[in-house]
PDB file of C-alpha atoms in Angstrom:
ATOM      1  CA  MET A   1      34.929 -17.012  17.957  1.00  0.00           C
ATOM      2  CA  ALA A   2      34.152 -13.738  19.707  1.00  0.00           C
ATOM      3  CA  THR A   3      31.095 -13.432  21.872  1.00  0.00           C
ATOM      4  CA  SER A   4      28.614 -10.596  21.381  1.00  0.00           C
ATOM      5  CA  ALA A   5      29.799  -8.944  24.619  1.00  0.00           C
ATOM      6  CA  ALA A   6      33.409  -8.981  23.381  1.00  0.00           C
ATOM      7  CA  MET A   7      32.270  -7.626  19.991  1.00  0.00           C
ATOM      8  CA  LYS A   8      30.482  -4.719  21.660  1.00  0.00           C
ATOM      9  CA  GLU A   9      33.654  -3.749  23.508  1.00  0.00           C
ATOM     10  CA  ASP A  10      35.590  -3.716  20.203  1.00  0.00           C
ATOM     11  CA  GLU A  11      33.019  -1.632  18.329  1.00  0.00           C
ATOM     12  CA  SER A  12      34.052   1.735  17.101  1.00  0.00           C
ATOM     13  CA  PRO A  13      31.694   4.704  17.559  1.00  0.00           C
ATOM     14  CA  ALA A  14      30.931   4.568  13.792  1.00  0.00           C
ATOM     15  CA  THR A  15      30.029   0.886  14.042  1.00  0.00           C
ATOM     16  CA  ARG A  16      27.841   1.491  17.108  1.00  0.00           C
ATOM     17  CA  PHE A  17      26.140   4.367  15.299  1.00  0.00           C
ATOM     18  CA  ALA A  18      25.469   2.151  12.240  1.00  0.00           C
ATOM     19  CA  VAL A  19      24.051  -0.615  14.438  1.00  0.00           C
ATOM     20  CA  ASP A  20      21.824   1.879  16.302  1.00  0.00           C
ATOM     21  CA  GLN A  21      20.658   3.367  13.027  1.00  0.00           C
ATOM     22  CA  LEU A  22      19.888  -0.018  11.547  1.00  0.00           C
ATOM     23  CA  LYS A  23      17.888  -0.994  14.667  1.00  0.00           C
ATOM     24  CA  SER A  24      15.980   2.296  14.455  1.00  0.00           C
ATOM     25  CA  ILE A  25      15.121   1.750  10.792  1.00  0.00           C
ATOM     26  CA  ILE A  26      13.952  -1.795  11.447  1.00  0.00           C
ATOM     27  CA  GLU A  27      11.755  -0.668  14.366  1.00  0.00           C
ATOM     28  CA  ARG A  28      10.232   2.175  12.278  1.00  0.00           C
ATOM     29  CA  ILE A  29       9.402  -0.259   9.478  1.00  0.00           C
ATOM     30  CA  GLU A  30       7.842  -2.666  11.961  1.00  0.00           C
ATOM     31  CA  ARG A  31       5.678   0.136  13.401  1.00  0.00           C
ATOM     32  CA  LEU A  32       4.605   1.233   9.967  1.00  0.00           C
ATOM     33  CA  GLU A  33       3.741  -2.315   8.957  1.00  0.00           C
ATOM     34  CA  GLU A  34       1.537  -2.569  12.094  1.00  0.00           C
ATOM     35  CA  GLU A  35      -0.164   0.722  11.179  1.00  0.00           C
ATOM     36  CA  LYS A  36      -0.613  -0.447   7.582  1.00  0.00           C
ATOM     37  CA  LYS A  37      -2.283  -3.643   8.847  1.00  0.00           C
ATOM     38  CA  ALA A  38      -4.626  -1.630  11.079  1.00  0.00           C
ATOM     39  CA  ILE A  39      -5.499   0.727   8.248  1.00  0.00           C
ATOM     40  CA  SER A  40      -6.113  -2.208   5.908  1.00  0.00           C
ATOM     41  CA  GLU A  41      -8.495  -3.722   8.470  1.00  0.00           C
ATOM     42  CA  ASP A  42     -10.312  -0.365   8.754  1.00  0.00           C
ATOM     43  CA  ILE A  43     -10.717  -0.203   5.003  1.00  0.00           C
ATOM     44  CA  LYS A  44     -12.049  -3.759   4.980  1.00  0.00           C
ATOM     45  CA  ASP A  45     -14.567  -2.739   7.652  1.00  0.00           C
ATOM     46  CA  VAL A  46     -15.756   0.244   5.596  1.00  0.00           C
ATOM     47  CA  TYR A  47     -16.260  -1.982   2.543  1.00  0.00           C
ATOM     48  CA  ALA A  48     -18.229  -4.479   4.699  1.00  0.00           C
ATOM     49  CA  GLU A  49     -20.331  -1.580   6.075  1.00  0.00           C
ATOM     50  CA  SER A  50     -20.998  -0.296   2.554  1.00  0.00           C
ATOM     51  CA  LYS A  51     -22.032  -3.808   1.424  1.00  0.00           C
ATOM     52  CA  GLY A  52     -24.369  -4.010   4.413  1.00  0.00           C
ATOM     53  CA  ASN A  53     -25.899  -0.720   3.251  1.00  0.00           C
ATOM     54  CA  GLY A  54     -26.591  -2.150  -0.187  1.00  0.00           C
ATOM     55  CA  PHE A  55     -23.625  -0.765  -2.154  1.00  0.00           C
ATOM     56  CA  ASP A  56     -21.773  -2.890  -4.694  1.00  0.00           C
ATOM     57  CA  VAL A  57     -18.230  -3.343  -3.284  1.00  0.00           C
ATOM     58  CA  LYS A  58     -16.747  -4.223  -6.680  1.00  0.00           C
ATOM     59  CA  ALA A  59     -18.074  -0.973  -8.149  1.00  0.00           C
ATOM     60  CA  LEU A  60     -16.698   0.987  -5.186  1.00  0.00           C
ATOM     61  CA  ARG A  61     -13.275  -0.568  -5.632  1.00  0.00           C
ATOM     62  CA  THR A  62     -13.365   0.332  -9.324  1.00  0.00           C
ATOM     63  CA  ILE A  63     -14.286   3.949  -8.553  1.00  0.00           C
ATOM     64  CA  ILE A  64     -11.470   4.178  -5.985  1.00  0.00           C
ATOM     65  CA  ARG A  65      -9.006   2.827  -8.546  1.00  0.00           C
ATOM     66  CA  LEU A  66     -10.250   5.249 -11.236  1.00  0.00           C
ATOM     67  CA  ARG A  67     -10.089   8.249  -8.911  1.00  0.00           C
ATOM     68  CA  LYS A  68      -6.416   7.499  -8.228  1.00  0.00           C
ATOM     69  CA  GLN A  69      -5.573   7.684 -11.914  1.00  0.00           C
ATOM     70  CA  ASP A  70      -4.504  10.788 -13.762  1.00  0.00           C
ATOM     71  CA  PRO A  71      -7.570  12.170 -15.623  1.00  0.00           C
ATOM     72  CA  ASN A  72      -5.782  11.909 -18.971  1.00  0.00           C
ATOM     73  CA  GLU A  73      -4.686   8.337 -18.287  1.00  0.00           C
ATOM     74  CA  ARG A  74      -8.248   7.445 -17.238  1.00  0.00           C
ATOM     75  CA  GLN A  75      -9.664   9.039 -20.418  1.00  0.00           C
ATOM     76  CA  GLU A  76      -7.240   7.063 -22.560  1.00  0.00           C
ATOM     77  CA  GLU A  77      -8.087   3.800 -20.805  1.00  0.00           C
ATOM     78  CA  GLU A  78     -11.823   4.420 -21.163  1.00  0.00           C
ATOM     79  CA  SER A  79     -11.423   5.261 -24.841  1.00  0.00           C
ATOM     80  CA  ILE A  80      -9.467   2.092 -25.544  1.00  0.00           C
ATOM     81  CA  LEU A  81     -12.001   0.037 -23.553  1.00  0.00           C
ATOM     82  CA  GLU A  82     -14.876   1.560 -25.512  1.00  0.00           C
ATOM     83  CA  THR A  83     -13.115   0.911 -28.825  1.00  0.00           C
ATOM     84  CA  TYR A  84     -12.589  -2.762 -27.931  1.00  0.00           C
ATOM     85  CA  MET A  85     -16.150  -3.171 -26.691  1.00  0.00           C
ATOM     86  CA  GLN A  86     -17.470  -1.681 -29.956  1.00  0.00           C
ATOM     87  CA  ALA A  87     -15.277  -3.999 -31.973  1.00  0.00           C
ATOM     88  CA  LEU A  88     -16.694  -6.956 -30.065  1.00  0.00           C
ATOM     89  CA  GLY A  89     -20.285  -5.771 -30.486  1.00  0.00           C
ATOM     90  CA  MET A  90     -20.769  -5.254 -26.783  1.00  0.00           C
ATOM     91  CA  ILE A  91     -22.065  -1.681 -27.150  1.00  0.00           C
TER      92      ILE A  91
END
């Protein structure tokens, strides 16, 4: 069985390039995951702050979700929801 030192000596430039590229990709993903975690914690802090200021966090989350939607998609969803609520005597 070859050792890693012996394998490195036998590597072609193409293999070395692929290994370096793979390592670079993994390191970039790891950095982005760390940034994502930090941003997620920042968002959590903003929601906590808004709750402390008397805002309803569930309503804020709903508004954020709705603002991400395409306006036509949102209109269709709201129309279907209204139709169902009328059928159930909720409005």
